[in-house]
CSV table of C-alpha atoms in Angstrom, one decimal:
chain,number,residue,atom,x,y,z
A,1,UNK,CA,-4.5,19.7,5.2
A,2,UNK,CA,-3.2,16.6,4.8
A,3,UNK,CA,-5.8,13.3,4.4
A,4,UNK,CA,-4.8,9.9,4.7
A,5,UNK,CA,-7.6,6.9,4.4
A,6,UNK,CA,-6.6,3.5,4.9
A,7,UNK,CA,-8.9,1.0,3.0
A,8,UNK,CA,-9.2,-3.3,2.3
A,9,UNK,CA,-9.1,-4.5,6.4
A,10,UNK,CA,-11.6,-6.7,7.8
A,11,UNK,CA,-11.4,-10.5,8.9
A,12,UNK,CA,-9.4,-13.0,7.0
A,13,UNK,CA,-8.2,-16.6,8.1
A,14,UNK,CA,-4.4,-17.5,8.9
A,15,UNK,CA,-2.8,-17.8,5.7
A,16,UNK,CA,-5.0,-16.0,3.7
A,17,UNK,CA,-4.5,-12.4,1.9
A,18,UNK,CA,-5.5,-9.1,2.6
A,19,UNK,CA,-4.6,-6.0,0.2
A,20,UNK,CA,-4.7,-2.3,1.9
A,21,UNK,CA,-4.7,0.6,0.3
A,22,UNK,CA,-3.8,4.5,1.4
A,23,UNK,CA,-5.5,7.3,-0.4
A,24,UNK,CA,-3.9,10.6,0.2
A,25,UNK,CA,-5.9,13.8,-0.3
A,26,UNK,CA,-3.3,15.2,-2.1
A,27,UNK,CA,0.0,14.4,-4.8
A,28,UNK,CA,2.3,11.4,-2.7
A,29,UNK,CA,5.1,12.6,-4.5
A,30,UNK,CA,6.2,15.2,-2.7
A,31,UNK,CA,6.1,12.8,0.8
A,32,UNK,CA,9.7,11.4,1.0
A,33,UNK,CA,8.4,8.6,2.8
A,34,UNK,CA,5.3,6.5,3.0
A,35,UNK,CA,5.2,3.5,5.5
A,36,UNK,CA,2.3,1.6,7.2
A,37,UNK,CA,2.6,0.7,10.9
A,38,UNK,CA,0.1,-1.4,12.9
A,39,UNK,CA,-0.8,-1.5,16.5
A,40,UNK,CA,-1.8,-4.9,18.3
A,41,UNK,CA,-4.2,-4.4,21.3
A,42,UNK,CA,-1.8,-4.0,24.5
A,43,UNK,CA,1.2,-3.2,22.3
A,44,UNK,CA,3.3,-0.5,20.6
A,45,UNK,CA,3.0,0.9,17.6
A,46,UNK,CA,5.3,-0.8,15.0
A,47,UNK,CA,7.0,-0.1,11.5
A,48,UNK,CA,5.5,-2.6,8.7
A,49,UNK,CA,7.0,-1.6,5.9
A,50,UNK,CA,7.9,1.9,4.0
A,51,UNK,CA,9.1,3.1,0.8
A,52,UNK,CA,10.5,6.6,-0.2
A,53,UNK,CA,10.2,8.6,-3.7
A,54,UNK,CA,12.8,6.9,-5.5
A,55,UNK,CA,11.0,3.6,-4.2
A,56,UNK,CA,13.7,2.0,-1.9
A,57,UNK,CA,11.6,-0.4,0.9
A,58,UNK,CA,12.4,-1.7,4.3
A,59,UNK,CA,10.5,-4.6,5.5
A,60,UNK,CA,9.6,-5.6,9.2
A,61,UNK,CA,11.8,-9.0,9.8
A,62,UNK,CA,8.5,-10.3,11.1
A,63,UNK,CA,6.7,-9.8,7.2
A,64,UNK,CA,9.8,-10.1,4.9
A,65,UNK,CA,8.9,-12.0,1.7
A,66,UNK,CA,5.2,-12.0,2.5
A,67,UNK,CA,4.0,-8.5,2.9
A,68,UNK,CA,4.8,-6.2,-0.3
A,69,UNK,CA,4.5,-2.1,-0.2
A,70,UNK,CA,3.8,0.0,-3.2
A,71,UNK,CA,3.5,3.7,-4.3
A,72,UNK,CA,1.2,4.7,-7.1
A,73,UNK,CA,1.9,8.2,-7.8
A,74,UNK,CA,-0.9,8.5,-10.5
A,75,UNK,CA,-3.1,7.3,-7.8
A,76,UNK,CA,-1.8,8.8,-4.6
A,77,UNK,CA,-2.4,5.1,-3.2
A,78,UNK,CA,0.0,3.3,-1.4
A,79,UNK,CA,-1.3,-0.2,-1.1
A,80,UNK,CA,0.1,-3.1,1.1
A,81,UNK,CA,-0.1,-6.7,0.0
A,82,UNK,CA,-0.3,-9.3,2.6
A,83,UNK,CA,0.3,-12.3,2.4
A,84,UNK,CA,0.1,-15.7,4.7
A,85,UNK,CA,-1.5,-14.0,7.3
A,86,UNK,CA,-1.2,-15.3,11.3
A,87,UNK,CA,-3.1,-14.6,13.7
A,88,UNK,CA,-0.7,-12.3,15.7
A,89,UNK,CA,-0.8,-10.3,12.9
A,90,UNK,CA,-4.2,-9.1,13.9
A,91,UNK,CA,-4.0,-5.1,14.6
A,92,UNK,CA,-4.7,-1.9,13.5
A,93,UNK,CA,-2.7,-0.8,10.7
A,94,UNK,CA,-1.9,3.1,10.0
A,95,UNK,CA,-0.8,5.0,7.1
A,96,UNK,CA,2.0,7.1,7.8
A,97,UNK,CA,3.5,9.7,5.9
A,98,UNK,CA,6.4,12.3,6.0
A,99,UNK,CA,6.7,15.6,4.0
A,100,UNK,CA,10.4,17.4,5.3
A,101,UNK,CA,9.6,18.3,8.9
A,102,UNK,CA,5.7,17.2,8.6
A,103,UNK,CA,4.5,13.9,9.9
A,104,UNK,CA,0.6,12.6,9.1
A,105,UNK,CA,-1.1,9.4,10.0
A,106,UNK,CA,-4.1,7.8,8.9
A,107,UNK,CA,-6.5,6.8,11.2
A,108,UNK,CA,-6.2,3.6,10.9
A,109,UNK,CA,-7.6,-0.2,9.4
A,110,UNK,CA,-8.7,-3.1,11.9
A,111,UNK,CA,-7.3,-6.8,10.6
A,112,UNK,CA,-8.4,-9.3,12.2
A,113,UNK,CA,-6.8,-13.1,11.6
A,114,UNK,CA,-9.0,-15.5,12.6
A,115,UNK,CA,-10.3,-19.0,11.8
């Protein structure tokens, strides 16, 4: 059974820094990709950022150049760096990853950007 844990949410003021982190219970490497999504209360689920095994990313438009996602394989951590927070960025954020046919999500980090 698969284990994702998100880590490093909690309150932070607009254009300030947050770093999360995805602990997997087992080897990342054999997940082709690793992404984190975030929900905002009354809204859908959307795609922050992913990488794959051969580390290739895709960005949100909404986080380019400030948001950066990683894969430490030695670690099984995916952390996300974020940068220049705003306030509308405040949601849950998930750890989502895909092994072939197999989908797991984490159950999730609160952010909350406030002054």
């Amino acid at each position: 059974q698969v284990q994702l844990v998100e880590s490093g949410g909690g309150p932070v003021q607009p254009g300030g820094s947050l770093r999360l982190s995805c602990a997997a219970s087992g080897s990342i490497f054999s997940f082709s990709n690793m992404a984190w999504y975030r929900q905002a209360p009354g809204k859908q689920r959307e795609l922050v950022a992913s990488i794959t095994t051969d580390y290739r990313t895709n960005y949100a438009d909404s986080v380019k150049d400030r948001f950066t996602i990683s894969r430490d394989n030695a670690k099984n951590t995916v952390p996300l760096q974020m940068n220049s927070l705003k306030p509308e960025e405040t949601a849950v954020y998930y750890c989502f990853a895909r092994r072939g046919l197999l989908s797991y999500w984490g159950q999730g980090t609160q952010v909350t950007v406030s002054s």
